[in-house]
Amino acid sequence: MISGKTGGTFGVYIRFMKSIATSALFVILCLACMLPVVNPPIALAAGIVFAQFFQHPFQQKTQLGINWLLKISVIGLGFGMNIDKALAAGKDGFVFTLLSITLTIGLGIAIGKLFKIDQKIAKLISSGTAICGGSAIAAISPIIKADAKQISNPSII
């Protein structure tokens, strides 16, 4: 019986072809997600389905890019803010904002301990929920020294 797990030449060929097919499918999905007919929920669903069946073919190559893209995105969000409106809103709702962020992060960490979730993941999910999602996760992850897998889980949620 011929199997892809054999140590022979055929097994190497099968693994190589699977790697090429996975890489091609990944690139095709990435390009498809840039089409205007593919909205963010569909792109997210496609990524989740891909991740369930295949391993990321460019994991090591994309890690540096992910960190830079997250940092640039946070900076871009800051440039999109109107400083006058931000200061006016800040004066009116500062105490409410401070309390809600503190309670949300505290409750999230407590629930994480209760369910025995990795504390870094619990902190990332809590800060993302309390503040503004992905940009908060991007800002907190280097502070708590979260690895790529710990960052990707809360980003999906």
CSV table of C-alpha atoms in Angstrom, one decimal:
chain,number,residue,atom,x,y,z
A,1,MET,CA,0.0,0.0,0.0
A,2,ILE,CA,1.4,3.4,-1.0
A,3,SER,CA,1.0,6.1,1.6
A,4,GLY,CA,1.9,9.8,1.8
A,5,LYS,CA,3.6,9.0,5.2
A,6,THR,CA,6.2,6.7,3.7
A,7,GLY,CA,9.8,7.7,3.9
A,8,GLY,CA,10.4,7.0,0.2
A,9,THR,CA,10.5,9.2,-2.8
A,10,PHE,CA,6.7,9.0,-3.3
A,11,GLY,CA,6.0,10.2,0.2
A,12,VAL,CA,8.3,13.2,-0.3
A,13,TYR,CA,6.6,14.0,-3.6
A,14,ILE,CA,3.1,13.8,-1.9
A,15,ARG,CA,4.2,16.1,0.9
A,16,PHE,CA,5.7,18.5,-1.6
A,17,MET,CA,2.6,18.6,-3.8
A,18,LYS,CA,0.4,19.1,-0.7
A,19,SER,CA,2.6,22.0,0.4
A,20,ILE,CA,2.3,23.6,-3.1
A,21,ALA,CA,-1.5,23.1,-3.2
A,22,THR,CA,-1.9,24.6,0.3
A,23,SER,CA,0.3,27.6,-0.6
A,24,ALA,CA,-1.6,28.2,-3.8
A,25,LEU,CA,-5.0,27.9,-2.1
A,26,PHE,CA,-3.8,30.4,0.6
A,27,VAL,CA,-2.7,32.9,-2.0
A,28,ILE,CA,-5.9,32.5,-4.0
A,29,LEU,CA,-8.0,33.1,-0.9
A,30,CYS,CA,-6.0,36.1,0.1
A,31,LEU,CA,-6.4,37.6,-3.4
A,32,ALA,CA,-10.1,36.8,-3.4
A,33,CYS,CA,-10.6,38.6,-0.1
A,34,MET,CA,-9.4,41.8,-1.8
A,35,LEU,CA,-12.2,41.7,-4.3
A,36,PRO,CA,-15.0,44.2,-3.6
A,37,VAL,CA,-17.7,41.4,-3.6
A,38,VAL,CA,-16.0,39.7,-0.6
A,39,ASN,CA,-17.1,41.6,2.6
A,40,PRO,CA,-15.2,41.2,5.9
A,41,PRO,CA,-17.5,38.5,7.4
A,42,ILE,CA,-17.0,36.3,4.4
A,43,ALA,CA,-13.3,36.9,4.4
A,44,LEU,CA,-13.1,36.1,8.1
A,45,ALA,CA,-15.2,32.9,7.6
A,46,ALA,CA,-12.9,31.8,4.7
A,47,GLY,CA,-9.9,32.3,6.9
A,48,ILE,CA,-11.4,30.3,9.8
A,49,VAL,CA,-12.3,27.4,7.5
A,50,PHE,CA,-8.9,27.4,5.9
A,51,ALA,CA,-7.2,27.4,9.3
A,52,GLN,CA,-9.3,24.4,10.4
A,53,PHE,CA,-8.2,22.2,7.5
A,54,PHE,CA,-4.7,23.5,6.6
A,55,GLN,CA,-1.6,24.8,8.2
A,56,HIS,CA,-0.5,28.4,7.4
A,57,PRO,CA,2.0,27.9,4.6
A,58,PHE,CA,3.9,31.1,5.3
A,59,GLN,CA,3.8,31.3,9.1
A,60,GLN,CA,7.4,32.3,9.7
A,61,LYS,CA,7.5,34.8,6.8
A,62,THR,CA,4.3,36.6,7.9
A,63,GLN,CA,5.1,37.0,11.6
A,64,LEU,CA,7.2,40.2,11.1
A,65,GLY,CA,4.6,41.6,8.7
A,66,ILE,CA,1.8,41.0,11.2
A,67,ASN,CA,3.5,42.9,13.9
A,68,TRP,CA,4.3,45.9,11.7
A,69,LEU,CA,0.8,45.9,10.2
A,70,LEU,CA,-0.8,46.0,13.7
A,71,LYS,CA,1.4,48.9,14.7
A,72,ILE,CA,0.8,50.9,11.6
A,73,SER,CA,-3.0,50.3,11.9
A,74,VAL,CA,-3.0,51.7,15.5
A,75,ILE,CA,-1.1,54.8,14.3
A,76,GLY,CA,-3.5,55.1,11.4
A,77,LEU,CA,-6.5,55.1,13.8
A,78,GLY,CA,-4.9,57.9,15.7
A,79,PHE,CA,-4.5,60.0,12.6
A,80,GLY,CA,-8.2,59.5,11.8
A,81,MET,CA,-9.3,61.1,15.1
A,82,ASN,CA,-10.5,64.7,15.4
A,83,ILE,CA,-8.6,66.1,18.5
A,84,ASP,CA,-11.2,68.7,19.4
A,85,LYS,CA,-14.0,66.1,19.4
A,86,ALA,CA,-11.9,63.6,21.3
A,87,LEU,CA,-11.0,66.1,24.0
A,88,ALA,CA,-14.7,67.2,24.3
A,89,ALA,CA,-15.9,63.6,24.6
A,90,GLY,CA,-13.1,62.8,27.0
A,91,LYS,CA,-14.1,65.6,29.5
A,92,ASP,CA,-17.7,64.5,29.5
A,93,GLY,CA,-17.2,60.7,29.8
A,94,PHE,CA,-13.8,60.3,31.5
A,95,VAL,CA,-15.1,58.7,34.8
A,96,PHE,CA,-17.6,56.5,33.0
A,97,THR,CA,-14.9,55.4,30.5
A,98,LEU,CA,-12.3,54.7,33.3
A,99,LEU,CA,-14.8,52.7,35.3
A,100,SER,CA,-16.1,50.6,32.4
A,101,ILE,CA,-12.6,49.8,31.1
A,102,THR,CA,-11.4,48.9,34.6
A,103,LEU,CA,-14.5,46.7,35.3
A,104,THR,CA,-14.3,45.0,31.9
A,105,ILE,CA,-10.6,44.1,32.2
A,106,GLY,CA,-11.0,43.0,35.8
A,107,LEU,CA,-14.0,40.8,35.0
A,108,GLY,CA,-12.3,39.4,31.9
A,109,ILE,CA,-9.2,38.4,33.9
A,110,ALA,CA,-11.3,36.9,36.7
A,111,ILE,CA,-13.4,34.8,34.2
A,112,GLY,CA,-10.1,33.7,32.6
A,113,LYS,CA,-8.9,32.4,35.9
A,114,LEU,CA,-12.2,30.8,36.6
A,115,PHE,CA,-12.1,28.9,33.3
A,116,LYS,CA,-8.3,28.3,33.5
A,117,ILE,CA,-7.6,30.2,30.3
A,118,ASP,CA,-4.0,31.2,29.6
A,119,GLN,CA,-3.6,34.5,31.4
A,120,LYS,CA,-2.0,36.3,28.5
A,121,ILE,CA,-5.0,35.3,26.3
A,122,ALA,CA,-7.4,36.4,29.0
A,123,LYS,CA,-5.6,39.8,29.3
A,124,LEU,CA,-5.7,40.2,25.5
A,125,ILE,CA,-9.4,39.3,25.2
A,126,SER,CA,-10.2,41.6,28.2
A,127,SER,CA,-8.3,44.6,26.8
A,128,GLY,CA,-9.7,44.0,23.3
A,129,THR,CA,-13.2,43.9,24.7
A,130,ALA,CA,-12.8,46.9,27.0
A,131,ILE,CA,-11.0,49.2,24.7
A,132,CYS,CA,-11.4,48.8,20.9
A,133,GLY,CA,-10.7,45.3,19.7
A,134,GLY,CA,-7.7,44.6,17.5
A,135,SER,CA,-5.8,47.9,18.2
A,136,ALA,CA,-5.9,47.3,21.9
A,137,ILE,CA,-4.7,43.7,21.4
A,138,ALA,CA,-1.9,45.1,19.2
A,139,ALA,CA,-0.9,47.6,21.9
A,140,ILE,CA,-1.0,45.2,24.8
A,141,SER,CA,0.6,42.1,23.2
A,142,PRO,CA,4.2,43.4,23.2
A,143,ILE,CA,3.8,44.6,26.8
A,144,ILE,CA,2.8,41.2,28.1
A,145,LYS,CA,5.1,39.4,25.6
A,146,ALA,CA,2.4,37.4,24.0
A,147,ASP,CA,3.4,35.0,21.2
A,148,ALA,CA,1.7,34.8,17.8
A,149,LYS,CA,-0.7,32.1,18.8
A,150,GLN,CA,-1.8,34.0,21.9
A,151,ILE,CA,-2.3,37.1,19.8
A,152,SER,CA,-4.3,35.4,17.0
A,153,ASN,CA,-6.9,33.7,19.3
A,154,PRO,CA,-8.3,36.9,20.8
A,155,SER,CA,-8.1,38.7,17.4
A,156,ILE,CA,-10.5,36.1,16.0
A,157,ILE,CA,-12.9,36.4,18.9
